[in-house]
XYZ file of C-alpha atoms in Angstrom:
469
model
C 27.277 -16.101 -2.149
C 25.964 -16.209 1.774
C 29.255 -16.900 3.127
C 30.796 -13.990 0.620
C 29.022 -11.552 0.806
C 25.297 -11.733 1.656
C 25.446 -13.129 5.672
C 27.583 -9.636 6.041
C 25.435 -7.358 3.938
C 22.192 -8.604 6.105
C 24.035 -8.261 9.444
C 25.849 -5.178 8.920
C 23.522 -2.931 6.340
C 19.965 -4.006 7.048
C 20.026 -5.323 10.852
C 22.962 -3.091 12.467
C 23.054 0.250 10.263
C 19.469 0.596 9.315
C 17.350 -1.453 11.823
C 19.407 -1.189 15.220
C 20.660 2.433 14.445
C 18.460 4.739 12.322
C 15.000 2.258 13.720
C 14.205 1.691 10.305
C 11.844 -1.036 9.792
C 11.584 -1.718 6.333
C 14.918 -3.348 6.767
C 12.393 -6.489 8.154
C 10.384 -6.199 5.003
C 13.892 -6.313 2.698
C 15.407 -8.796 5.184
C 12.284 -11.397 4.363
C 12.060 -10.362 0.879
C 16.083 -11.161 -0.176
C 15.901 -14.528 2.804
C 12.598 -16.703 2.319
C 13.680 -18.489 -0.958
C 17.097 -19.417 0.863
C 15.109 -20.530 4.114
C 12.676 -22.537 1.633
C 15.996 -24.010 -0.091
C 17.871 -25.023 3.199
C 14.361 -26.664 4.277
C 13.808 -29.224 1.389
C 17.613 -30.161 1.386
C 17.867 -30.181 4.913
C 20.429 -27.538 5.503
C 20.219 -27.275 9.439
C 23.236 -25.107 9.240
C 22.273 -22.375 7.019
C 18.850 -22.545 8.832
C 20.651 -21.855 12.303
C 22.590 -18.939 10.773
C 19.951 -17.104 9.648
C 18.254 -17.655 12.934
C 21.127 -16.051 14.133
C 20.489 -12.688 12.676
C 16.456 -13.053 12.942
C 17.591 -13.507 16.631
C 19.408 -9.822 16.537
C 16.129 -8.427 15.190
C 14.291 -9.427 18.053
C 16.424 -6.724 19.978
C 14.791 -3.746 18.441
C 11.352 -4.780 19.616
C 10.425 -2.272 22.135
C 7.349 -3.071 25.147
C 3.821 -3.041 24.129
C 1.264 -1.277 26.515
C -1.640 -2.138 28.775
C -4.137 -0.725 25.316
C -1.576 -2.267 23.123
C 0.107 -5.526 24.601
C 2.916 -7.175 23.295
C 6.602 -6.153 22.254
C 6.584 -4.576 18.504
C 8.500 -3.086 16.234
C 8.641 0.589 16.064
C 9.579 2.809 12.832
C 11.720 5.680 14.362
C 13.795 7.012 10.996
C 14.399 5.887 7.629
C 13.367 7.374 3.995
C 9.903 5.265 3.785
C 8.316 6.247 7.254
C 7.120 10.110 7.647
C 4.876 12.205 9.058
C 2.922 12.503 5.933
C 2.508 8.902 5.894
C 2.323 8.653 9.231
C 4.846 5.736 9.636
C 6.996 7.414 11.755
C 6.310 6.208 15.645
C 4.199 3.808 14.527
C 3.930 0.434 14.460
C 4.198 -0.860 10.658
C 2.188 -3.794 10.589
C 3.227 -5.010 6.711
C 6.907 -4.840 8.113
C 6.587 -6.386 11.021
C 3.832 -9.364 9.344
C 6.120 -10.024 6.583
C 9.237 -10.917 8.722
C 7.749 -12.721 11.610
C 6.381 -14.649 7.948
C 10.189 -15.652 7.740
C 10.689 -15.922 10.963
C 7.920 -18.529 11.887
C 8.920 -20.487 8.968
C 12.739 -20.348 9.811
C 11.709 -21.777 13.458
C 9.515 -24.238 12.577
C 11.890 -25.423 10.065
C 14.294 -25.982 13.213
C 11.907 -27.711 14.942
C 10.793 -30.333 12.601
C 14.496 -31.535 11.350
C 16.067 -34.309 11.913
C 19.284 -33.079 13.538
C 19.583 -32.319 17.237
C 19.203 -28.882 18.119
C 21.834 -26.536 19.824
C 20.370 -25.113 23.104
C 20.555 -21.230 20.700
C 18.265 -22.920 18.270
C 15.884 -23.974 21.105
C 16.056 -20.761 22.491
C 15.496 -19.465 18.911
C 12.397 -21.035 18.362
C 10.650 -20.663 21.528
C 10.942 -16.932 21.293
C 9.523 -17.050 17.686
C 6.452 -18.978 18.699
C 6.233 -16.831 21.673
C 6.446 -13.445 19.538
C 4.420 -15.009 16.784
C 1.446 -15.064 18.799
C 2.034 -11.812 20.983
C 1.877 -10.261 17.151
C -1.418 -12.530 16.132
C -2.942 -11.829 19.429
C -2.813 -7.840 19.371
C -3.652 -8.144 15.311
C -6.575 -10.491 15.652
C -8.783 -8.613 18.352
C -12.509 -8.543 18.906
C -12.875 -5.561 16.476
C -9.838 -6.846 13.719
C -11.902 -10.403 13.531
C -15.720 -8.213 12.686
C -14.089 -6.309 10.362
C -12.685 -9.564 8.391
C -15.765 -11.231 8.704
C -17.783 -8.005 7.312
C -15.198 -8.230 4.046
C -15.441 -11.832 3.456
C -19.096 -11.089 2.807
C -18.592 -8.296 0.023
C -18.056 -9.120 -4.124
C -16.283 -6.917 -6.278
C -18.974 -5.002 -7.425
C -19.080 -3.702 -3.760
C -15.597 -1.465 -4.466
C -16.886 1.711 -5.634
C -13.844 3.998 -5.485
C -9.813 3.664 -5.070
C -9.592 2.886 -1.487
C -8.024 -0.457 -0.151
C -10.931 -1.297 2.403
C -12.088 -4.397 1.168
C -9.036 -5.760 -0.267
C -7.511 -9.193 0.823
C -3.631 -7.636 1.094
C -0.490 -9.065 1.776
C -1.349 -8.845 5.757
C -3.971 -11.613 6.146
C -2.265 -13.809 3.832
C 1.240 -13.683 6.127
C -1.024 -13.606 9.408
C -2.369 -16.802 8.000
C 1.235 -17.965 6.969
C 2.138 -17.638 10.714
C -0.632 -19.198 12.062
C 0.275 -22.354 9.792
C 4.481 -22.237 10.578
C 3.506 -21.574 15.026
C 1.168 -24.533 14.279
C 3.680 -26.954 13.237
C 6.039 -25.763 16.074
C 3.136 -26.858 18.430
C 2.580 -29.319 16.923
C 5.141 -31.109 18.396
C 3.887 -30.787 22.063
C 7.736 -30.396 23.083
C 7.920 -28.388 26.285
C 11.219 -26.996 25.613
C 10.464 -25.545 22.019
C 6.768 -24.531 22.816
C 3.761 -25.811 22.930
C 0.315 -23.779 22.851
C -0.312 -24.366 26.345
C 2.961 -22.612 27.724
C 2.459 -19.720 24.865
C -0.645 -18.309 25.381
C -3.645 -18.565 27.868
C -7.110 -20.122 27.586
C -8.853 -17.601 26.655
C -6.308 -16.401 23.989
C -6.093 -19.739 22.522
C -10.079 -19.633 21.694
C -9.405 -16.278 20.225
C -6.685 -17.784 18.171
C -8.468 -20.516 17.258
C -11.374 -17.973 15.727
C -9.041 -15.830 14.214
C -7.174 -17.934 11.722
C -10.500 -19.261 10.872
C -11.852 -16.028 9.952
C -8.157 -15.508 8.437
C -9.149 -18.642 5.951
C -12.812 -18.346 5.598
C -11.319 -14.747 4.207
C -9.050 -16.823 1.768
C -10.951 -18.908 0.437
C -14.023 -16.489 -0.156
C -11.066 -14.220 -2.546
C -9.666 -16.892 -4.151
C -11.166 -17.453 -7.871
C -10.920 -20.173 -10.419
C -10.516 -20.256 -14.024
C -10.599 -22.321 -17.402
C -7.474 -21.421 -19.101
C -7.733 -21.059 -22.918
C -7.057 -24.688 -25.136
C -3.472 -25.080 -25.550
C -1.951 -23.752 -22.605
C 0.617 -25.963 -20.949
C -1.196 -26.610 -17.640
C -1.424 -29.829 -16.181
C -5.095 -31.175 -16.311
C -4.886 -33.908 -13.141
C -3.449 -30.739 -11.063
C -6.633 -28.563 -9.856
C -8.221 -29.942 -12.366
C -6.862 -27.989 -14.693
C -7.903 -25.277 -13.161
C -6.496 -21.701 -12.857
C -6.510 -19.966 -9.724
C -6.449 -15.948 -9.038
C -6.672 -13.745 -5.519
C -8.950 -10.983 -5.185
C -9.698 -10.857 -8.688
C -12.054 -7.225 -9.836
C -11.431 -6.006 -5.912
C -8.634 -3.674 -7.523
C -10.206 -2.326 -10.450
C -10.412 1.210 -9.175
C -6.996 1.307 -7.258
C -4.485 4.024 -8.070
C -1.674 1.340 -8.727
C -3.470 -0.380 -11.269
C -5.492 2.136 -12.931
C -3.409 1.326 -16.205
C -3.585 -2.162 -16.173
C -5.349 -1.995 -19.531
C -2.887 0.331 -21.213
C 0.205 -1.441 -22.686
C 1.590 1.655 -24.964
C 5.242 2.637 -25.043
C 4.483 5.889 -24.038
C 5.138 6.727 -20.054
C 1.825 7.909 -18.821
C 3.552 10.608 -16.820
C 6.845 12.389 -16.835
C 9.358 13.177 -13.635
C 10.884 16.481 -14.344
C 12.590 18.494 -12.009
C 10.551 21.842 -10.942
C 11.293 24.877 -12.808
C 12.623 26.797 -9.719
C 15.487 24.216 -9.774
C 14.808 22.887 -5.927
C 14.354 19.176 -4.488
C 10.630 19.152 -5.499
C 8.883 17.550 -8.968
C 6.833 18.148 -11.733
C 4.621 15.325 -13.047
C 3.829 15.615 -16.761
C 1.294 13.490 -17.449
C 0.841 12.402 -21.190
C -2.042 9.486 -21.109
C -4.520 10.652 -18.807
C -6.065 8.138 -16.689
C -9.670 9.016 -17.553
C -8.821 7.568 -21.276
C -7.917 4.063 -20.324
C -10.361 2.066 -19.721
C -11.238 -0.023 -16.496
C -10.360 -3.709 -16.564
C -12.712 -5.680 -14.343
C -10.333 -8.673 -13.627
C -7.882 -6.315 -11.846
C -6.491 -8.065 -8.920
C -3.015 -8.635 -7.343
C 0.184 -7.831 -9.374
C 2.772 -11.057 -9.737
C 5.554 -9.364 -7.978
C 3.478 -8.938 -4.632
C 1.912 -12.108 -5.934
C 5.506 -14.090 -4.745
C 3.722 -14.007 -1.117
C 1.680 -16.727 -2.174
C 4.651 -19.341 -2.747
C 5.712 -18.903 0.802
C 1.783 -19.049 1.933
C 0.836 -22.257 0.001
C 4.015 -23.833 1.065
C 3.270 -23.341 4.885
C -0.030 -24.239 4.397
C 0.559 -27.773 2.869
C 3.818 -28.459 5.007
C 1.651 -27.560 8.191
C -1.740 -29.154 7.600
C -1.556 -32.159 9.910
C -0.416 -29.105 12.469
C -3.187 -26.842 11.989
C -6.105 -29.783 12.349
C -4.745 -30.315 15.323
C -4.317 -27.618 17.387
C -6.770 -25.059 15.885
C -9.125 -27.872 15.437
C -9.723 -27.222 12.104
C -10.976 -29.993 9.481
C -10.213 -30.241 5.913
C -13.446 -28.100 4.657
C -12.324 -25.139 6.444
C -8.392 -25.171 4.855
C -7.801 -24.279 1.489
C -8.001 -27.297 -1.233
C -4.809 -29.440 -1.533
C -4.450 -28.498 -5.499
C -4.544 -24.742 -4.650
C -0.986 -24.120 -5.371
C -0.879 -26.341 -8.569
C -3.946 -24.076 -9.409
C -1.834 -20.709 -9.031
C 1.113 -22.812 -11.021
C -1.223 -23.087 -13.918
C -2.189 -19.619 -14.169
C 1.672 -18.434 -14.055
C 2.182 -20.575 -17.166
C -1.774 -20.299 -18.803
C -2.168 -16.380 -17.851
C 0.781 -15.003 -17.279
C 3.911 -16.219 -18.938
C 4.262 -15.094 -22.088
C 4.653 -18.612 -24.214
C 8.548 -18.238 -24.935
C 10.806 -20.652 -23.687
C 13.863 -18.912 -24.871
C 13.470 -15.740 -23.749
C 10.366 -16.173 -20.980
C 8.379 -12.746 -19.694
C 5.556 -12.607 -17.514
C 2.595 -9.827 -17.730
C 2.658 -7.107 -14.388
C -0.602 -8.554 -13.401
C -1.754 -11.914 -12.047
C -4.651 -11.725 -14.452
C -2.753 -11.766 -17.064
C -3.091 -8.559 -17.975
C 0.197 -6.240 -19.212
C -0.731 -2.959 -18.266
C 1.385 -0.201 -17.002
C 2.172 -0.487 -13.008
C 1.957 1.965 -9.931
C 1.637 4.693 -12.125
C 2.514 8.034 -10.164
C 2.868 6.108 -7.485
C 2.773 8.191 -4.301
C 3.956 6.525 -0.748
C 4.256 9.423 1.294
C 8.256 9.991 0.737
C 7.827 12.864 -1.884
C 9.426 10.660 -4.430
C 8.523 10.862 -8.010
C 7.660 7.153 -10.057
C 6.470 7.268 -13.277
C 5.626 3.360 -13.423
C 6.394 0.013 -14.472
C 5.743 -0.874 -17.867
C 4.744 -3.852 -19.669
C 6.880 -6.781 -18.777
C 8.247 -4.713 -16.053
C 7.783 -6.589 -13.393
C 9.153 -10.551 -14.758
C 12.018 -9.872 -12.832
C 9.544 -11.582 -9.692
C 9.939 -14.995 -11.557
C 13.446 -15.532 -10.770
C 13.693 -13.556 -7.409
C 10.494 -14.573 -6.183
C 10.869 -17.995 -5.777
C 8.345 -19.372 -8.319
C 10.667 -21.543 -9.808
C 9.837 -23.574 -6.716
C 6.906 -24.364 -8.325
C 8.163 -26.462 -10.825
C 6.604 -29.745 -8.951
C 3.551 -28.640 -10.321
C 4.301 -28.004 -14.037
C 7.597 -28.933 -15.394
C 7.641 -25.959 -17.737
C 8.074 -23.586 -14.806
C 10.870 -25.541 -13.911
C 12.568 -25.312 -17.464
C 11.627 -21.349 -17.900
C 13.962 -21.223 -14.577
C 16.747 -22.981 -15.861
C 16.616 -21.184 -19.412
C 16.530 -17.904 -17.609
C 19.440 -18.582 -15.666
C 21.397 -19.835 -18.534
C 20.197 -16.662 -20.125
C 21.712 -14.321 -16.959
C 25.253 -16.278 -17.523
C 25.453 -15.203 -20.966
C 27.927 -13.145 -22.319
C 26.722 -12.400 -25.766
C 24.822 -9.158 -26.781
C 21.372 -10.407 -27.802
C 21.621 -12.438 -24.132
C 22.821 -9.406 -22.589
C 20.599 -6.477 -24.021
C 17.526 -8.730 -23.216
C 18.783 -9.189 -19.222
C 19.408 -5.051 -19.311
C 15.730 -4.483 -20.479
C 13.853 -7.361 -18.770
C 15.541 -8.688 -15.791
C 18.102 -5.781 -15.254
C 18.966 -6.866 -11.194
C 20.542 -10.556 -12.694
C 23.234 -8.362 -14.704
C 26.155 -6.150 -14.653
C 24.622 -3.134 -14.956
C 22.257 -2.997 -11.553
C 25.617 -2.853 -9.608
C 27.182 -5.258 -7.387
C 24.958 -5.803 -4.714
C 21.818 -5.478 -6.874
C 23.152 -8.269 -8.577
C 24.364 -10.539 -5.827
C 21.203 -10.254 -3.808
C 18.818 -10.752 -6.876
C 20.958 -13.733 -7.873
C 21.045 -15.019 -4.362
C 16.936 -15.332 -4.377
C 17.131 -16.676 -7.812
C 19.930 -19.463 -7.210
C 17.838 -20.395 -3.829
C 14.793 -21.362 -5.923
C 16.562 -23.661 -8.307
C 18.298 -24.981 -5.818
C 16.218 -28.337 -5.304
C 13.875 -27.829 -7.560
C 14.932 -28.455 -11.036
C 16.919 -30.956 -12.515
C 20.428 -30.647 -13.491
């Protein structure tokens, strides 16, 4: 698949065309999204070469960085065109931090990756991740100021009955949990106290390594105050000696109010709202909506949905690979890192909470809850596009693409649910096929060639190394 097709659709589509020529920054966000599981995979079966080819392209998006500022230092990433960044939203000129977060996220974990094998390094893969650790912290540095850090520590303070409306204030997003992902990947690079790589002292000054050094504790003092644990219901297939046999969640009640899961408690058939085009026949909408939102009710245990959920494989993994790495040079101790059965705990609720007890033919509810709501509902970006929502089950296709499978070292069943699915995908008979069209449409035919290779790329990276024969 990589040498086939997907090196070339990377390099050419998402780093040359829209990165390098239209300054389109998403194209970091979809370069981490369709790369992390096959950096993960090259990492446990210690693929140096496939890790040094990606870090060849990571390397060419290091070129569209343009010069920070004396009020802003550090290079960045700009958004100058695209669909997603616009005035309305304003995106456009901007620095997008989710973009840029989520690929140095890859990127960090690509380099230390490098630096930790086995193999002798070529002098590009040096070069490679000296730069990374170097950019890594120019990025944590200009995110984690005086103000950033107050702000972090005001939120860790707050419960969920604090959120009184739909705004995304107190949340713990995406962005603190890659910041902290970074942090963990830069740490094992220093780790190493190898000149020529990097080492904390020739990346950052004094007084910027204190900062550091208070920021990814706030960063995990943040963590730990969101995450939530859980007794699952008797009979669910979690392992009792992992966590306990406890469930974990993230930010569980925060989103409650939040426009993309304000139908999280309705599970009907029935699209909530209707795309049609506008009766004066032009590029604009009209939104019929059919269940208003004012008749479902509120479900308190809304938190993070499972396909933005993946985040946390990539997280957990960094965090347990690098702990060693961040004791040491953050001077951390074990109290103030998340517990060691945290990711076993998030395993449990996939299978307790969220999977929906089929082996044969495995689904997994939109939220991380468990609940099976309608998601994103309307769902309004800033582009002028028009999304009626996800529906129930509408979102298991983050199973096989989102590297969960991974988790199968933790519970066996995930690892079984993987391997079922992909015998499922590789079917060619109709029940097999109509339930890949309705469920997990990106594995088959009909989401188009590329849909399918990249989905099947992420998917075939997760089993890889994982799961048994």
């Amino acid at each position: 698949m990589w040498d086939a097709d997907v090196r070339n659709y990377l390099q050419r589509q998402l780093l040359h065309d829209r990165l390098l020529q239209q300054g389109d920054v998403y194209a970091l966000y979809d370069f981490q999204t369709f790369t992390h599981n096959a950096v993960s995979m090259a990492r446990r079966c210690g693929r140096v070469d496939r890790l040094s080819e990606i870090a060849m392209l990571v390397d060419e998006a290091y070129q569209a960085m343009e010069p920070g500022t004396t009020r802003s230092p550090g290079r960045k990433w700009i958004c100058r065109g695209g669909s997603i960044c616009t005035e309305k939203n304003h995106l456009l000129n901007a620095e997008v931090m989710l973009t840029s977060v989520q690929f140095l996220g890859l990127a960090s974990s690509l380099a230390n990756a490098l630096a930790v094998s086995a193999r002798p390094l070529s002098r590009r893969d040096r070069v490679f991740v000296r730069d990374t650790a170097r950019i890594a912290a120019e990025h944590l540095l200009r995110w984690g100021n005086d103000e950033a850090i107050k702000r972090i520590e005001v939120n860790t303070g707050t419960g969920p009955e604090q959120v009184k409306d739909g705004g995304s204030e107190l949340f713990f997003t995406d962005k603190p949990l890659w910041q902290i992902t970074i942090y963990a990947e830069v740490a094992g690079i220093w780790y190493r106290k190898d000149p020529s790589l990097a080492t904390m002292d020739n990346t950052v000054e004094r007084t910027e390594d204190a900062r550091m050094r208070r920021h990814v504790r706030t960063l995990l003092r943040f963590f730990s105050a969101r995450v939530s644990y859980h007794t699952p219901g008797k009979g669910k297939p979690v392992h009792a000696k992992a966590a306990h046999g406890k469930a974990a969640d993230l930010d569980r009640g925060y989103w409650r109010h939040y426009a993309d899961g304000r139908y999280a408690a309705y599970e009907g058939a029935q699209k909530p709202v209707v795309c049609s085009a506008a009766d004066d026949g032009g590029k604009d909408f009209r939104l019929d909506v059919r269940v208003p939102a004012e008749s479902v009710p509120r479900r308190k245990d809304t938190g993070w949905d499972i396909s933005h959920a993946r985040r946390l494989v990539h997280a957990l993994d960094a965090l347990e690979l690098n702990r060693a790495a961040m004791k040491a040079v953050y001077a951390l101790d074990d109290t103030q890192l998340p517990p060691t059965g945290l990711a076993a705990a998030f395993a449990n609720a996939l299978v307790a909470d969220i999977w929906n007890g089929d082996t044969e033919r495995p689904l997994f509810s939109n939220y991380w809850s468990g609940a099976n709501g309608w998601y994103r509902v309307a769902y309004d970006n800033g582009t002028g596009q028009c999304v009626e929502g996800t529906p129930p089950y509408g979102l298991s296709n983050a199973f096989p693409t989102g590297g969960y499978v991974t988790w199968a070292r933790y519970n066996p069943v995930i690892g079984l649910l993987g391997k079922n699915l992909y015998a499922l995908a590789n079917r060619s008979d109709a029940q097999a096929r109509d339930f890949i069209d309705r469920y997990y449409r990106p594995l088959g035919p009909v989401s188009g060639a590329q849909g399918r290779m990249l989905s099947r790329f992420m998917f075939v990276s997760s089993l890889a190394g994982s799961v048994g024969e």
